[in-house]
Tab-separated table of C-alpha atoms in Angstrom:
chain	number	residue	atom	x	y	z
J	405	UNK	CA	177.635	125.195	112.490
J	406	UNK	CA	176.006	122.155	111.257
J	407	UNK	CA	173.761	122.019	108.055
J	408	UNK	CA	170.451	121.022	110.007
J	409	UNK	CA	171.102	124.404	112.564
J	410	UNK	CA	172.079	126.665	109.792
J	411	UNK	CA	169.044	125.454	107.664
J	412	UNK	CA	166.665	125.871	110.807
J	413	UNK	CA	168.103	129.255	112.022
J	414	UNK	CA	167.644	130.543	108.155
J	415	UNK	CA	164.118	129.229	108.144
J	416	UNK	CA	163.660	131.375	111.480
J	417	UNK	CA	165.070	134.365	110.153
J	418	UNK	CA	162.629	134.303	106.922
J	419	UNK	CA	159.928	134.022	109.173
J	420	UNK	CA	161.552	137.360	111.492
J	421	UNK	CA	161.463	139.608	108.332
J	422	UNK	CA	157.553	139.121	108.225
J	423	UNK	CA	156.634	138.480	111.990
J	424	UNK	CA	155.134	142.119	112.340
J	425	UNK	CA	152.527	141.882	109.044
J	426	UNK	CA	151.946	137.797	109.915
J	427	UNK	CA	151.970	137.590	113.548
J	428	UNK	CA	154.392	134.481	113.274
J	429	UNK	CA	155.746	133.223	116.728
J	430	UNK	CA	159.143	132.325	115.551
J	431	UNK	CA	159.255	130.136	118.944
J	432	UNK	CA	156.113	128.315	118.046
J	433	UNK	CA	157.722	127.484	114.614
J	434	UNK	CA	160.804	126.104	116.509
J	435	UNK	CA	159.276	124.285	118.816
J	436	UNK	CA	156.858	122.249	115.940
J	437	UNK	CA	160.350	121.909	113.900
J	438	UNK	CA	161.968	120.259	116.759
J	439	UNK	CA	159.250	117.981	118.389
J	440	UNK	CA	156.340	117.852	115.833
J	441	UNK	CA	154.347	118.814	118.395
J	442	UNK	CA	152.673	122.315	118.961
J	443	UNK	CA	149.036	121.873	119.885
J	444	UNK	CA	147.398	125.556	120.255
J	445	UNK	CA	150.456	127.137	118.345
J	446	UNK	CA	150.140	130.375	116.600
J	447	UNK	CA	151.715	129.539	113.212
J	448	UNK	CA	149.581	132.273	111.164
J	449	UNK	CA	151.826	132.696	107.627
J	450	UNK	CA	154.080	130.458	108.377
J	451	UNK	CA	155.775	128.017	105.024
J	452	UNK	CA	156.104	124.507	105.549
J	453	UNK	CA	156.084	123.666	102.027
J	454	UNK	CA	157.331	119.917	101.203
J	455	UNK	CA	158.259	119.700	104.577
J	456	UNK	CA	158.152	116.251	106.552
J	457	UNK	CA	155.865	116.999	109.516
J	458	UNK	CA	154.202	113.024	109.743
J	459	UNK	CA	152.335	112.518	112.785
J	460	UNK	CA	152.636	116.246	114.272
J	461	UNK	CA	150.277	117.422	117.435
J	462	UNK	CA	148.740	121.050	115.422
J	463	UNK	CA	145.465	120.484	117.514
J	464	UNK	CA	143.911	123.795	118.243
J	465	UNK	CA	146.786	125.647	116.221
J	466	UNK	CA	146.169	128.633	114.096
J	467	UNK	CA	147.712	127.909	110.492
J	468	UNK	CA	145.613	130.891	108.697
J	469	UNK	CA	147.273	131.796	105.400
J	470	UNK	CA	149.908	129.186	106.082
J	471	UNK	CA	151.496	127.670	102.976
J	472	UNK	CA	151.851	124.066	103.208
J	473	UNK	CA	151.850	122.788	99.598
J	474	UNK	CA	153.177	118.896	99.192
J	475	UNK	CA	153.464	119.327	103.098
J	476	UNK	CA	153.908	115.388	104.511
J	477	UNK	CA	150.995	115.532	107.305
J	478	UNK	CA	150.240	111.858	107.245
J	479	UNK	CA	148.462	110.708	110.589
J	480	UNK	CA	148.886	114.442	111.994
J	481	UNK	CA	146.207	115.468	114.480
J	482	UNK	CA	144.654	118.578	113.227
J	483	UNK	CA	141.579	118.575	115.019
J	484	UNK	CA	139.868	121.655	116.048
J	485	UNK	CA	142.529	123.770	114.123
J	486	UNK	CA	142.104	126.876	111.911
J	487	UNK	CA	143.731	126.609	108.071
J	488	UNK	CA	141.616	129.283	106.228
J	489	UNK	CA	142.750	130.537	102.939
J	490	UNK	CA	145.819	128.164	103.551
J	491	UNK	CA	147.598	126.111	100.945
J	492	UNK	CA	147.730	122.413	101.044
J	493	UNK	CA	147.781	121.961	96.950
J	494	UNK	CA	149.116	118.249	96.175
J	495	UNK	CA	149.456	117.928	100.480
J	496	UNK	CA	149.716	114.308	101.784
J	497	UNK	CA	146.880	114.320	104.475
J	498	UNK	CA	145.778	110.112	104.768
J	499	UNK	CA	144.365	109.699	108.374
J	500	UNK	CA	144.882	113.033	109.808
J	501	UNK	CA	142.696	114.058	111.908
J	502	UNK	CA	140.402	117.682	110.793
J	503	UNK	CA	137.772	116.887	113.161
J	504	UNK	CA	135.690	120.471	114.007
J	505	UNK	CA	138.457	122.194	111.936
J	506	UNK	CA	138.377	125.348	110.150
J	507	UNK	CA	139.415	125.341	106.598
J	508	UNK	CA	136.958	127.742	104.893
J	509	UNK	CA	138.771	128.703	101.648
J	510	UNK	CA	141.350	126.418	101.713
J	511	UNK	CA	143.059	125.085	98.784
J	512	UNK	CA	143.573	121.497	98.873
J	513	UNK	CA	143.594	120.801	95.314
J	514	UNK	CA	144.769	117.322	94.223
J	515	UNK	CA	145.467	116.803	97.862
J	516	UNK	CA	145.627	113.257	99.513
J	517	UNK	CA	143.052	113.408	102.029
J	518	UNK	CA	142.456	109.235	101.802
J	519	UNK	CA	140.585	108.269	105.239
J	520	UNK	CA	141.460	111.333	106.970
J	521	UNK	CA	139.032	112.422	109.492
J	522	UNK	CA	136.780	115.785	108.825
J	523	UNK	CA	134.070	115.292	110.629
J	524	UNK	CA	132.185	118.673	112.037
J	525	UNK	CA	135.123	119.956	109.806
J	526	UNK	CA	134.293	123.737	107.940
J	527	UNK	CA	134.906	123.652	104.839
J	528	UNK	CA	132.785	126.566	103.048
J	529	UNK	CA	134.027	127.678	99.807
J	530	UNK	CA	137.171	125.384	99.725
J	531	UNK	CA	138.664	124.146	96.648
J	532	UNK	CA	139.435	120.387	96.774
J	533	UNK	CA	139.534	119.257	92.475
J	534	UNK	CA	141.272	116.444	91.958
J	535	UNK	CA	141.555	115.451	95.868
J	536	UNK	CA	141.335	111.999	97.352
J	537	UNK	CA	139.118	111.622	99.713
J	538	UNK	CA	138.462	107.929	99.615
J	539	UNK	CA	136.848	106.529	102.639
J	540	UNK	CA	137.320	110.031	104.659
J	541	UNK	CA	134.461	110.567	107.228
J	542	UNK	CA	132.776	114.090	106.459
J	543	UNK	CA	129.732	113.277	108.601
J	544	UNK	CA	128.158	116.415	109.470
J	545	UNK	CA	130.673	118.503	107.320
J	546	UNK	CA	130.075	122.054	106.617
J	547	UNK	CA	130.934	121.413	102.534
J	548	UNK	CA	128.867	124.910	101.459
J	549	UNK	CA	130.243	125.940	97.760
J	550	UNK	CA	132.956	123.561	97.964
J	551	UNK	CA	134.835	122.820	94.433
J	552	UNK	CA	135.008	119.110	94.649
J	553	UNK	CA	135.413	118.325	90.450
J	554	UNK	CA	136.870	115.445	89.577
J	555	UNK	CA	137.438	113.951	93.148
J	556	UNK	CA	137.598	110.850	94.294
J	557	UNK	CA	134.926	109.965	97.031
J	558	UNK	CA	134.686	106.511	96.934
J	559	UNK	CA	132.993	105.278	99.570
J	560	UNK	CA	133.474	108.400	101.363
J	561	UNK	CA	131.139	109.247	104.852
J	562	UNK	CA	128.996	112.448	104.198
J	563	UNK	CA	126.051	111.443	106.124
J	564	UNK	CA	124.215	114.845	107.612
J	565	UNK	CA	126.871	116.716	105.511
J	566	UNK	CA	126.284	120.100	104.434
J	567	UNK	CA	126.667	120.214	100.310
J	568	UNK	CA	124.444	123.056	99.108
J	569	UNK	CA	125.808	124.494	96.024
J	570	UNK	CA	128.751	122.021	96.028
J	571	UNK	CA	130.554	121.284	92.937
J	572	UNK	CA	130.600	117.551	92.511
J	573	UNK	CA	131.015	116.988	88.710
J	574	UNK	CA	132.272	114.345	87.503
J	575	UNK	CA	133.211	113.264	90.790
J	576	UNK	CA	133.090	109.677	92.008
J	577	UNK	CA	131.116	108.768	94.629
J	578	UNK	CA	130.604	105.195	94.330
J	579	UNK	CA	129.348	103.659	96.924
J	580	UNK	CA	129.698	106.613	99.236
J	581	UNK	CA	127.099	107.400	102.174
J	582	UNK	CA	124.625	110.533	102.043
J	583	UNK	CA	122.048	109.582	104.064
J	584	UNK	CA	119.773	112.989	105.414
J	585	UNK	CA	122.796	115.506	103.319
J	586	UNK	CA	121.517	118.593	102.317
J	587	UNK	CA	122.183	118.445	98.570
J	588	UNK	CA	120.167	121.388	96.816
J	589	UNK	CA	121.621	123.309	94.495
J	590	UNK	CA	124.973	120.449	93.917
J	591	UNK	CA	126.129	120.155	90.938
J	592	UNK	CA	126.692	116.150	89.249
J	593	UNK	CA	127.003	116.278	86.223
J	594	UNK	CA	129.128	113.491	85.308
J	595	UNK	CA	129.353	112.191	88.791
J	596	UNK	CA	129.303	108.524	89.770
J	597	UNK	CA	126.824	107.996	92.187
J	598	UNK	CA	126.570	104.140	91.394
J	599	UNK	CA	125.667	101.644	94.674
J	600	UNK	CA	125.351	105.381	96.732
J	601	UNK	CA	123.238	105.551	99.130
J	602	UNK	CA	121.063	109.077	98.691
J	603	UNK	CA	118.165	107.752	101.344
J	604	UNK	CA	116.315	111.251	102.701
J	605	UNK	CA	118.394	113.771	100.822
J	606	UNK	CA	117.455	116.636	98.732
J	607	UNK	CA	119.152	115.028	95.031
J	608	UNK	CA	116.636	113.153	94.399
J	609	UNK	CA	114.094	116.113	94.833
J	610	UNK	CA	116.663	118.485	92.519
J	611	UNK	CA	116.588	116.014	89.865
J	612	UNK	CA	112.601	115.566	89.463
J	613	UNK	CA	111.328	116.788	86.259
J	614	UNK	CA	109.211	119.748	85.903
J	615	UNK	CA	106.103	117.912	85.062
J	616	UNK	CA	106.333	115.408	87.778
J	617	UNK	CA	106.383	112.371	85.937
J	618	UNK	CA	109.953	110.802	86.763
J	619	UNK	CA	111.879	111.026	89.730
J	620	UNK	CA	114.825	109.413	91.123
J	621	UNK	CA	113.725	107.175	94.802
J	622	UNK	CA	115.621	105.122	97.109
J	623	UNK	CA	115.198	101.574	95.826
J	624	UNK	CA	118.126	100.779	94.720
J	625	UNK	CA	118.288	97.701	91.645
J	626	UNK	CA	121.013	94.819	91.398
J	627	UNK	CA	123.617	97.230	89.409
J	628	UNK	CA	123.039	99.920	92.028
J	629	UNK	CA	122.590	102.998	90.021
J	630	UNK	CA	119.184	104.687	89.437
J	631	UNK	CA	115.462	103.723	89.433
J	632	UNK	CA	113.035	105.733	87.477
J	633	UNK	CA	109.246	105.565	88.472
J	634	UNK	CA	106.348	107.972	87.377
J	635	UNK	CA	104.410	106.624	90.507
J	636	UNK	CA	101.819	105.136	88.243
J	637	UNK	CA	100.967	101.562	88.768
J	638	UNK	CA	100.774	99.686	84.805
J	639	UNK	CA	97.743	99.162	82.971
J	640	UNK	CA	96.487	96.655	80.740
J	641	UNK	CA	98.155	98.448	77.537
J	642	UNK	CA	99.811	96.147	75.266
J	643	UNK	CA	102.606	97.477	74.407
J	644	UNK	CA	104.971	100.543	75.302
J	645	UNK	CA	107.575	102.029	72.600
J	646	UNK	CA	110.542	102.677	74.343
J	647	UNK	CA	112.867	105.571	71.742
J	648	UNK	CA	116.552	105.751	72.903
J	649	UNK	CA	118.100	108.899	72.033
J	650	UNK	CA	122.267	109.222	71.976
J	651	UNK	CA	123.530	112.823	72.320
J	652	UNK	CA	126.870	111.932	70.739
J	653	UNK	CA	128.321	109.364	68.185
J	654	UNK	CA	129.697	107.521	70.684
J	655	UNK	CA	129.882	103.427	70.286
J	656	UNK	CA	127.295	102.287	72.825
J	657	UNK	CA	125.325	99.285	73.462
J	658	UNK	CA	122.310	99.354	75.687
J	659	UNK	CA	120.740	96.103	77.124
J	660	UNK	CA	117.279	96.116	77.686
J	661	UNK	CA	115.904	93.167	80.288
J	662	UNK	CA	112.493	92.355	81.771
J	663	UNK	CA	109.540	90.892	80.997
J	664	UNK	CA	110.278	87.937	79.078
J	665	UNK	CA	112.275	90.668	76.848
J	666	UNK	CA	115.947	90.743	76.542
J	667	UNK	CA	117.291	93.389	73.480
J	668	UNK	CA	120.414	94.652	72.536
J	669	UNK	CA	120.617	97.761	70.655
J	670	UNK	CA	123.651	99.497	69.200
J	671	UNK	CA	124.513	102.937	68.225
J	672	UNK	CA	127.664	104.595	66.656
J	673	UNK	CA	128.459	107.300	64.262
J	674	UNK	CA	125.000	108.734	62.865
J	675	UNK	CA	123.108	105.615	63.763
J	676	UNK	CA	121.961	107.814	67.167
J	677	UNK	CA	118.022	106.735	67.155
J	678	UNK	CA	116.401	103.372	68.050
J	679	UNK	CA	113.122	102.449	69.083
J	680	UNK	CA	111.770	99.323	70.941
J	681	UNK	CA	108.324	98.081	71.619
J	682	UNK	CA	107.641	96.553	74.406
J	683	UNK	CA	104.774	95.303	77.132
J	684	UNK	CA	104.322	97.947	80.051
J	685	UNK	CA	106.114	97.015	83.226
J	686	UNK	CA	109.578	97.339	84.358
J	687	UNK	CA	112.935	96.741	82.876
J	688	UNK	CA	116.669	96.794	83.648
J	689	UNK	CA	118.712	98.910	81.541
J	690	UNK	CA	122.676	98.811	81.173
J	691	UNK	CA	124.456	101.227	78.875
J	692	UNK	CA	127.937	99.739	77.636
J	693	UNK	CA	130.808	101.555	76.082
J	694	UNK	CA	131.111	99.444	73.215
J	695	UNK	CA	134.945	99.831	72.731
J	696	UNK	CA	135.949	98.813	76.047
J	697	UNK	CA	132.484	96.697	76.920
J	698	UNK	CA	132.510	99.099	80.322
J	699	UNK	CA	129.124	99.984	81.837
J	700	UNK	CA	128.823	103.074	82.612
J	701	UNK	CA	125.332	103.306	83.751
J	702	UNK	CA	122.539	100.979	84.556
J	703	UNK	CA	119.221	101.017	86.492
J	704	UNK	CA	115.719	100.029	86.608
J	705	UNK	CA	112.928	101.803	84.449
J	706	UNK	CA	108.885	101.776	84.901
J	707	UNK	CA	106.929	102.065	82.694
J	708	UNK	CA	103.839	103.110	84.244
J	709	UNK	CA	101.119	104.475	82.071
J	710	UNK	CA	103.107	105.917	79.764
J	711	UNK	CA	102.315	104.561	76.146
J	712	UNK	CA	105.741	106.309	74.888
J	713	UNK	CA	108.856	107.006	76.607
J	714	UNK	CA	111.916	108.403	75.217
J	715	UNK	CA	115.339	107.620	76.824
J	716	UNK	CA	118.085	110.315	76.432
J	717	UNK	CA	121.287	109.340	77.213
J	718	UNK	CA	124.765	111.024	76.679
J	719	UNK	CA	128.222	108.675	77.070
J	720	UNK	CA	130.596	111.697	77.651
J	721	UNK	CA	128.726	113.141	80.552
J	722	UNK	CA	127.461	109.979	82.270
J	723	UNK	CA	123.852	111.013	81.784
J	724	UNK	CA	120.799	109.226	81.152
J	725	UNK	CA	117.244	110.813	80.857
J	726	UNK	CA	113.855	109.815	80.930
J	727	UNK	CA	110.968	112.151	79.050
J	728	UNK	CA	107.423	111.098	78.033
J	729	UNK	CA	107.102	112.969	75.115
J	730	UNK	CA	103.316	113.444	74.986
J	731	UNK	CA	103.720	115.428	78.112
J	732	UNK	CA	107.110	117.223	76.916
J	733	UNK	CA	106.667	117.396	73.556
J	734	UNK	CA	108.522	115.401	71.094
J	735	UNK	CA	111.966	115.139	70.489
């Protein structure tokens, strides 16, 4: 018997020992391996770990509980398929069609989904830490309670996606499209949102300060990061004190530009607090990692009617917050 035939037979025998428990259809497994075409097949619980199934047609197939770790499915068609609880860890899934696919509680940790189509896919409770979703199409996808910790979503299209309760900590969402997405309850600590389109999302309201002074809005700056605005016009006061507070001992430079002002404040070691008096108005702020000269945060600050503002930043968490000490209490 040829080695390839022996391998296939052994695989089918392995499946056959558990057919009653997992409802695997050996004929469907054989068909997929022979032709890479198995639309609508019953492949529940089957194991294809590490196999080359590039370009396979699995539209509408049932792959619940399937073992697909490190499988290569690049360019495959899985539209309308069911992969609930399947293990796709480290799978190669570039350009795969997952339109309207069920991926509930699926493990996609560190999977490569670049340019994959997941429009209308259901990924509730799915696990995608470290996954690559660069330029993926996630329009109207159901991503409730999904884990996207450290995931790459650069230029991904998340328009109208449901991200309620999603974990996006440290995710890269630069230049992503989140227009009209449901971002209620999303965790974005340390996430990169530079250039992201947050139009008509809940993310802005989630980040409102409880006293209503400061809010995100959709006006973009040249650096594309954020715009602080208290919603009140400036008055004729002469100066506003800006108090910059670093929550870490990292080497950071802050550039303040606007209203004929151009200043650079340096922070490192025990030097974690600096103050600057400026005329009221709009200012561009840039936060620069000292050792690498890398801009890690930038945006626009409108002083409004405040006489004193605290700018609290944390380079490790890539976070900047604005407080009015007269309203929130002195720090």
